[in-house]
XYZ file of C-alpha atoms in Angstrom:
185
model
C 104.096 1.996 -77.351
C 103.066 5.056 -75.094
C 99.894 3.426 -73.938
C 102.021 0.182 -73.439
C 104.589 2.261 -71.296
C 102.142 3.845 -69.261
C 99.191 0.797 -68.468
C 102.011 -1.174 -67.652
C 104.474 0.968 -65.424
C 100.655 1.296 -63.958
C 100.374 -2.151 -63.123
C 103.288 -2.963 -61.678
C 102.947 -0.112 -59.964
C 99.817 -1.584 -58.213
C 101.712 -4.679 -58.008
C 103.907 -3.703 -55.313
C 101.315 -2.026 -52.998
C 100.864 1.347 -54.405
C 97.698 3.627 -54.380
C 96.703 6.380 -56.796
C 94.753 8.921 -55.968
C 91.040 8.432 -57.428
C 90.130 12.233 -58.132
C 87.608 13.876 -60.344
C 89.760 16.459 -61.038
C 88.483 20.673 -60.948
C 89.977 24.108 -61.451
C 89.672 23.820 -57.190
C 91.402 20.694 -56.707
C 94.195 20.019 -59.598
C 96.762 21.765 -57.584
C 96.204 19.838 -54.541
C 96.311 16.667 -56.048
C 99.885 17.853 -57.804
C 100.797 18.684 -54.594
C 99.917 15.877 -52.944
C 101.926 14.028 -55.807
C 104.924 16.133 -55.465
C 105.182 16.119 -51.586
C 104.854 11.987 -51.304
C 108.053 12.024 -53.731
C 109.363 14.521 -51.414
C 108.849 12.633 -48.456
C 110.410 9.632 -50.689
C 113.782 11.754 -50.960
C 113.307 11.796 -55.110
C 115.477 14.422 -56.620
C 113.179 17.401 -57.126
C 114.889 17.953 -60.452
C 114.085 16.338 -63.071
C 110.552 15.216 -62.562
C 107.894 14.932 -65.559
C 104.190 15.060 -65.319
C 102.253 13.498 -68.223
C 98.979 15.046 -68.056
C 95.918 15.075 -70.238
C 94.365 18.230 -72.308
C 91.678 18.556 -69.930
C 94.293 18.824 -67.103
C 96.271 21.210 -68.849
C 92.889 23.342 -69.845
C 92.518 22.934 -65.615
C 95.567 24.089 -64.858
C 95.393 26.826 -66.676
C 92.367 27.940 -65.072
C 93.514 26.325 -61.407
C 91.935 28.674 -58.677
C 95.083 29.727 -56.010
C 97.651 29.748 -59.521
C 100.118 32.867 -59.484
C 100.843 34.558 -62.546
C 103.191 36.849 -63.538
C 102.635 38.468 -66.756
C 104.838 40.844 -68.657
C 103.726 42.467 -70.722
C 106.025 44.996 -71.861
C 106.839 46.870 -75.245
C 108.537 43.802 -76.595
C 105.708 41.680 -75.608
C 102.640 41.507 -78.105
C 100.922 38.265 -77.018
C 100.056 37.210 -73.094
C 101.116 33.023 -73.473
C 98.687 31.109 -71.382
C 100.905 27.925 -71.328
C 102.351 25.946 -68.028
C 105.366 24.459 -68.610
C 106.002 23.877 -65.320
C 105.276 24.186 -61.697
C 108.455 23.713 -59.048
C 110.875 23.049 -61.820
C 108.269 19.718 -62.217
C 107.775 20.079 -66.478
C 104.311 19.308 -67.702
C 103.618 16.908 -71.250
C 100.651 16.714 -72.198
C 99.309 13.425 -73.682
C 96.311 12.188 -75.530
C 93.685 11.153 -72.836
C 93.406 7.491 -75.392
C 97.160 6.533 -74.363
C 96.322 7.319 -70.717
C 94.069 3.955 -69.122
C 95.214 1.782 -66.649
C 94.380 -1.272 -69.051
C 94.735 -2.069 -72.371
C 93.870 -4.863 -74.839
C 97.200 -5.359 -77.049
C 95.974 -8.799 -78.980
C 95.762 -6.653 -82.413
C 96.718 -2.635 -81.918
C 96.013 -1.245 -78.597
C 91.986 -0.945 -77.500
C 90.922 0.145 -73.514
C 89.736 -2.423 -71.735
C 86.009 -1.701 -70.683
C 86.939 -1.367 -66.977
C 89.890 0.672 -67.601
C 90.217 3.897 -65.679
C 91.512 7.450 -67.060
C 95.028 8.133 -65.582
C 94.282 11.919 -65.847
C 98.304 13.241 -64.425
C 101.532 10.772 -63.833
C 104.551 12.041 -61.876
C 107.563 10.442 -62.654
C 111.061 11.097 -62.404
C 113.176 9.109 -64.664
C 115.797 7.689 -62.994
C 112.619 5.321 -61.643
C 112.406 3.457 -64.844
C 114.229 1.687 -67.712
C 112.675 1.224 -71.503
C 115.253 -1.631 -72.895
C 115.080 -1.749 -76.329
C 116.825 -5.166 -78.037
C 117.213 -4.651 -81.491
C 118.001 -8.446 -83.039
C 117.667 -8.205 -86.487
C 117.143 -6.443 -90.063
C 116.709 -7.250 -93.595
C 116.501 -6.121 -96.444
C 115.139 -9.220 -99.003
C 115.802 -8.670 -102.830
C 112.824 -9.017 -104.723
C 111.108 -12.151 -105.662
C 108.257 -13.962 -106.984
C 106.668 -14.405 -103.769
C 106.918 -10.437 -102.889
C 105.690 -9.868 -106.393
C 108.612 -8.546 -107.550
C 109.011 -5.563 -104.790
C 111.996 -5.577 -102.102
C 110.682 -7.121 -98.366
C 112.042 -4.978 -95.556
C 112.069 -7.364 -91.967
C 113.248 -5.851 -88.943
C 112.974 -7.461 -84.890
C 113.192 -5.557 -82.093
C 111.876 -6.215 -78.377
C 110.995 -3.240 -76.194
C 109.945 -2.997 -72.602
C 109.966 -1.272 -69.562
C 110.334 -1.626 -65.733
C 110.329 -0.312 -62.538
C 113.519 -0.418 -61.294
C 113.963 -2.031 -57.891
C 113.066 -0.195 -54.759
C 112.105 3.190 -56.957
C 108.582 2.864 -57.011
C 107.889 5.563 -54.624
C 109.030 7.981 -57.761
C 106.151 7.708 -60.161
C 102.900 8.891 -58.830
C 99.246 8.752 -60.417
C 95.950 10.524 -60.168
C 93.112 8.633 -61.712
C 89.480 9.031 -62.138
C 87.184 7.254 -59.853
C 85.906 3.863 -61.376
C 82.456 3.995 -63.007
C 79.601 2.945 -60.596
C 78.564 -0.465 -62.553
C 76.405 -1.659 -59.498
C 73.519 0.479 -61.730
């Protein structure tokens, strides 16, 4: 579901004339991109509150390193261990997500398998009011057991789930992605 949600809020994305940024992304440059992110929803008048940025461990590793990040660090009395995490950078919060649910295109005929000219979405800026996830739930059942289910009760549920841009909100999700691979040899 997660790499369903993100490939395809990707693509339709792209669908209506949108351009990630294609970074390689370094302890010098991580902040500039999330700037860059943050000041095109800006621009965009999205609420500042609110926003998420799904980035992957290597991104958090960077921005925990990021050259130009202020710390402050207290350590007081009370305070035995220095924490190393960012949660968040201008009220923006950070999730971090496995860098397998992050392409730009997926194969969904049986499980979920990158395609072999998807790219790594390394961060995603999104606030939430951009999107909807509908869920339908039709149907569940609970069969009694039979000869056919070898004696053992059948559990059946239905549900259909989805998710969309919603109309003229597309300027509130923003992606960084890694630079295609050169295939020209």
């Amino acid at each position: 579901m997660d790499a369903y949600l993100i490939s395809k809020l990707y693509a339709d994305w792209k669908a209506q004339s949108m351009t990630p940024i294609e970074l390689a992304l370094t302890t010098e440059n991580v902040l500039t991109a999330f700037d860059t992110m943050y000041q095109a929803m800006t621009e965009k008048r999205v609420p500042q509150n609110g926003r998420y940025c799904y980035i992957l461990p290597a991104v958090d590793t960077l921005l925990k390193n990021a050259a130009g990040l202020y710390r402050t660090l207290n350590v007081g009395v009370s305070s035995e261990v220095i924490k190393r995490a960012i949660s968040n950078i201008d009220n923006v919060q950070f999730v971090t997500v496995p860098s397998e649910l992050m392409k730009t295109l997926y194969n969904f005929t049986e499980g979920y398998k990158p395609e072999e000219n998807a790219q790594q979405i390394s961060m995603f800026m999104v606030h939430p009011s951009a999107v909807i996830t509908p869920i339908a739930y039709e149907f569940a059942q609970l069969d009694p057991p039979h000869a056919l289910s070898e004696g053992k009760y059948v559990y059946f549920e239905e549900s259909d789930e989805d998710v969309f841009i919603l109309n003229n909100r597309k300027d509130a999700l923003q992606f960084v992605v890694e630079p295609a691979a050169d295939v020209g040899g």
